[in-house]
mmCIF file of C-alpha atoms in Angstrom:
data_model
loop_
_atom_site.group_PDB
_atom_site.id
_atom_site.type_symbol
_atom_site.label_atom_id
_atom_site.label_comp_id
_atom_site.label_asym_id
_atom_site.label_seq_id
_atom_site.Cartn_x
_atom_site.Cartn_y
_atom_site.Cartn_z
ATOM 1 C CA MET F 1 -40.268 -13.920 2.727
ATOM 2 C CA ALA F 2 -37.265 -11.851 1.601
ATOM 3 C CA ASN F 3 -35.176 -13.183 4.534
ATOM 4 C CA LEU F 4 -36.098 -16.776 3.651
ATOM 5 C CA PHE F 5 -35.168 -16.227 0.001
ATOM 6 C CA SER F 6 -31.917 -14.587 1.078
ATOM 7 C CA GLY F 7 -31.177 -17.556 3.347
ATOM 8 C CA LEU F 8 -31.859 -20.032 0.565
ATOM 9 C CA MET F 9 -29.388 -18.116 -1.586
ATOM 10 C CA GLY F 10 -26.725 -18.577 1.124
ATOM 11 C CA ASN F 11 -26.864 -15.052 2.555
ATOM 12 C CA TYR F 12 -27.019 -13.933 6.172
ATOM 13 C CA SER F 13 -29.723 -11.522 7.335
ATOM 14 C CA GLU F 14 -29.675 -9.426 10.517
ATOM 15 C CA VAL F 15 -31.589 -10.612 13.612
ATOM 16 C CA SER F 16 -32.717 -8.514 16.572
ATOM 17 C CA ILE F 17 -30.744 -8.722 19.826
ATOM 18 C CA PRO F 18 -33.758 -9.958 21.889
ATOM 19 C CA ASP F 19 -34.317 -12.805 19.390
ATOM 20 C CA LEU F 20 -30.638 -13.724 19.545
ATOM 21 C CA LYS F 21 -30.659 -13.710 23.360
ATOM 22 C CA SER F 22 -33.718 -15.960 23.495
ATOM 23 C CA GLN F 23 -32.325 -18.450 20.955
ATOM 24 C CA TYR F 24 -28.621 -18.430 21.791
ATOM 25 C CA GLY F 25 -28.302 -16.955 25.283
ATOM 26 C CA ALA F 26 -27.090 -20.313 26.617
ATOM 27 C CA TYR F 27 -23.867 -19.909 24.601
ATOM 28 C CA LEU F 28 -22.932 -16.603 26.231
ATOM 29 C CA MET F 29 -20.335 -16.301 28.982
ATOM 30 C CA PRO F 30 -21.380 -14.539 32.211
ATOM 31 C CA LYS F 31 -21.721 -10.775 31.630
ATOM 32 C CA GLU F 32 -21.101 -11.165 27.874
ATOM 33 C CA GLN F 33 -23.258 -8.794 25.816
ATOM 34 C CA ILE F 34 -24.542 -9.278 22.264
ATOM 35 C CA HIS F 35 -23.913 -6.336 19.931
ATOM 36 C CA MET F 36 -25.428 -7.753 16.731
ATOM 37 C CA GLY F 37 -26.141 -11.024 15.000
ATOM 38 C CA PHE F 38 -27.104 -12.593 11.722
ATOM 39 C CA LYS F 39 -28.879 -15.766 10.672
ATOM 40 C CA LEU F 40 -28.702 -18.045 7.642
ATOM 41 C CA ILE F 41 -31.792 -20.336 7.723
ATOM 42 C CA ARG F 42 -30.605 -22.525 10.656
ATOM 43 C CA ASP F 43 -27.064 -21.220 11.181
ATOM 44 C CA ALA F 44 -26.078 -17.950 12.840
ATOM 45 C CA PHE F 45 -23.192 -15.780 13.870
ATOM 46 C CA ILE F 46 -23.274 -13.378 16.773
ATOM 47 C CA ILE F 47 -20.926 -10.527 17.611
ATOM 48 C CA THR F 48 -20.480 -9.961 21.340
ATOM 49 C CA ASP F 49 -18.192 -7.647 23.274
ATOM 50 C CA ASP F 50 -15.526 -10.401 23.336
ATOM 51 C CA ARG F 51 -15.959 -12.749 20.368
ATOM 52 C CA LEU F 52 -17.789 -13.891 17.287
ATOM 53 C CA ILE F 53 -19.933 -16.937 18.004
ATOM 54 C CA LEU F 54 -20.470 -19.212 15.003
ATOM 55 C CA ILE F 55 -23.449 -21.543 15.307
ATOM 56 C CA ASP F 56 -23.745 -24.381 12.800
ATOM 57 C CA HIS F 57 -26.776 -26.681 13.018
ATOM 58 C CA GLN F 58 -25.889 -29.934 11.282
ATOM 59 C CA GLY F 59 -27.769 -32.867 9.846
ATOM 60 C CA VAL F 60 -31.292 -33.161 8.513
ATOM 61 C CA THR F 61 -32.988 -32.303 11.813
ATOM 62 C CA GLY F 62 -30.487 -29.670 12.934
ATOM 63 C CA LYS F 63 -30.329 -31.159 16.429
ATOM 64 C CA LYS F 64 -26.569 -31.613 16.196
ATOM 65 C CA THR F 65 -25.028 -28.186 16.734
ATOM 66 C CA ARG F 66 -21.438 -27.000 16.393
ATOM 67 C CA VAL F 67 -20.580 -23.796 18.263
ATOM 68 C CA ALA F 68 -17.219 -22.118 17.643
ATOM 69 C CA SER F 69 -15.718 -18.793 18.642
ATOM 70 C CA ILE F 70 -13.370 -16.335 17.016
ATOM 71 C CA HIS F 71 -12.044 -14.004 19.674
ATOM 72 C CA LEU F 72 -12.133 -10.380 18.588
ATOM 73 C CA ASN F 73 -8.546 -9.846 19.773
ATOM 74 C CA SER F 74 -7.327 -12.404 17.189
ATOM 75 C CA ILE F 75 -8.721 -10.627 14.096
ATOM 76 C CA TYR F 76 -5.936 -8.915 12.166
ATOM 77 C CA GLU F 77 -7.406 -8.271 8.710
ATOM 78 C CA VAL F 78 -10.865 -7.694 7.234
ATOM 79 C CA ALA F 79 -11.849 -7.581 3.568
ATOM 80 C CA MET F 80 -15.160 -6.417 2.117
ATOM 81 C CA GLU F 81 -16.774 -6.965 -1.255
ATOM 82 C CA THR F 82 -19.972 -5.167 -2.171
ATOM 83 C CA GLY F 83 -22.640 -6.607 -4.437
ATOM 84 C CA GLY F 84 -22.431 -5.821 -8.131
ATOM 85 C CA THR F 85 -24.930 -6.321 -10.894
ATOM 86 C CA GLY F 86 -26.661 -9.639 -11.408
ATOM 87 C CA PHE F 87 -26.491 -12.177 -8.616
ATOM 88 C CA ASP F 88 -23.331 -10.850 -6.942
ATOM 89 C CA ASP F 89 -23.580 -10.748 -3.140
ATOM 90 C CA CYS F 90 -21.763 -8.773 -0.450
ATOM 91 C CA GLU F 91 -18.997 -10.503 1.474
ATOM 92 C CA VAL F 92 -16.943 -9.843 4.572
ATOM 93 C CA THR F 93 -13.853 -11.993 5.071
ATOM 94 C CA LEU F 94 -12.065 -12.130 8.425
ATOM 95 C CA HIS F 95 -8.468 -13.222 8.832
ATOM 96 C CA TYR F 96 -7.637 -14.258 12.361
ATOM 97 C CA ILE F 97 -4.965 -15.933 14.472
ATOM 98 C CA THR F 98 -5.742 -19.466 15.643
ATOM 99 C CA SER F 99 -2.586 -20.136 17.681
ATOM 100 C CA PRO F 100 -2.983 -19.546 21.409
ATOM 101 C CA TYR F 101 0.051 -17.242 21.550
ATOM 102 C CA HIS F 102 -0.410 -14.317 19.182
ATOM 103 C CA LYS F 103 3.244 -13.245 19.290
ATOM 104 C CA SER F 104 4.742 -16.687 18.600
ATOM 105 C CA ASN F 105 7.248 -17.515 15.847
ATOM 106 C CA ASN F 106 4.990 -20.258 14.496
ATOM 107 C CA LEU F 107 1.822 -18.230 14.023
ATOM 108 C CA GLN F 108 -1.213 -20.084 12.674
ATOM 109 C CA THR F 109 -4.016 -18.226 10.927
ATOM 110 C CA ALA F 110 -7.341 -18.898 9.247
ATOM 111 C CA ALA F 111 -10.000 -17.006 7.316
ATOM 112 C CA TYR F 112 -13.783 -17.054 7.512
ATOM 113 C CA LYS F 113 -16.150 -15.583 4.911
ATOM 114 C CA PHE F 114 -19.664 -14.288 5.556
ATOM 115 C CA GLU F 115 -22.008 -13.673 2.616
ATOM 116 C CA PHE F 116 -24.894 -11.198 2.652
ATOM 117 C CA GLY F 117 -27.545 -10.258 0.119
ATOM 118 C CA LYS F 118 -26.575 -7.633 -2.434
ATOM 119 C CA LYS F 119 -28.915 -5.037 -0.850
ATOM 120 C CA PHE F 120 -27.451 -5.476 2.656
ATOM 121 C CA ASN F 121 -25.368 -2.462 3.732
ATOM 122 C CA VAL F 122 -22.202 -4.283 4.757
ATOM 123 C CA GLN F 123 -20.190 -1.073 5.326
ATOM 124 C CA PRO F 124 -21.022 -0.573 9.068
ATOM 125 C CA LEU F 125 -20.116 -4.194 9.875
ATOM 126 C CA TYR F 126 -16.914 -3.916 7.866
ATOM 127 C CA SER F 127 -15.958 -0.627 9.559
ATOM 128 C CA ALA F 128 -16.567 -2.042 13.046
ATOM 129 C CA LEU F 129 -14.508 -5.169 12.357
ATOM 130 C CA LEU F 130 -11.780 -3.156 10.618
ATOM 131 C CA SER F 131 -11.467 -0.914 13.702
ATOM 132 C CA ILE F 132 -10.969 -4.026 15.831
ATOM 133 C CA ALA F 133 -8.391 -5.423 13.381
ATOM 134 C CA SER F 134 -6.500 -2.133 13.310
ATOM 135 C CA GLU F 135 -6.248 -1.988 17.109
ATOM 136 C CA ASN F 136 -5.144 -5.622 17.186
ATOM 137 C CA LEU F 137 -2.380 -4.961 14.641
ATOM 138 C CA LYS F 138 -1.082 -2.056 16.743
ATOM 139 C CA ARG F 139 -1.105 -4.235 19.855
ATOM 140 C CA LEU F 140 0.536 -7.206 18.145
ATOM 141 C CA ASN F 141 3.281 -5.140 16.531
ATOM 142 C CA SER F 142 4.193 -2.982 19.512
#
């Protein structure tokens, strides 16, 4: 019931890896492994060893599905906001490169925000993504 309420409030909740594999295994590349994943009523995002998979079920029935990927090697900045008092939620915002060539002169970027319930410990997710962003910045600026 708490996960449903959290979903109705627009917050992601963590899902087990076996559940993610059974529901979304068709979207994985060969040999790609799921590390963790989260669900928001019908939508989900999954972190694999290569990318973030964003799954957006659209329409009233949810049969129409949009699947997008953010490759981990394109993430260059991560921001975290913890929940405060009242109805404040936790957030993790990723900034990533969308252009195919990461060292181009005409770099294109985007941001994506994930919201979690105020009691969700967002620190481990933030630390893992920040480690990836830090390594990417070193690689991009070398």
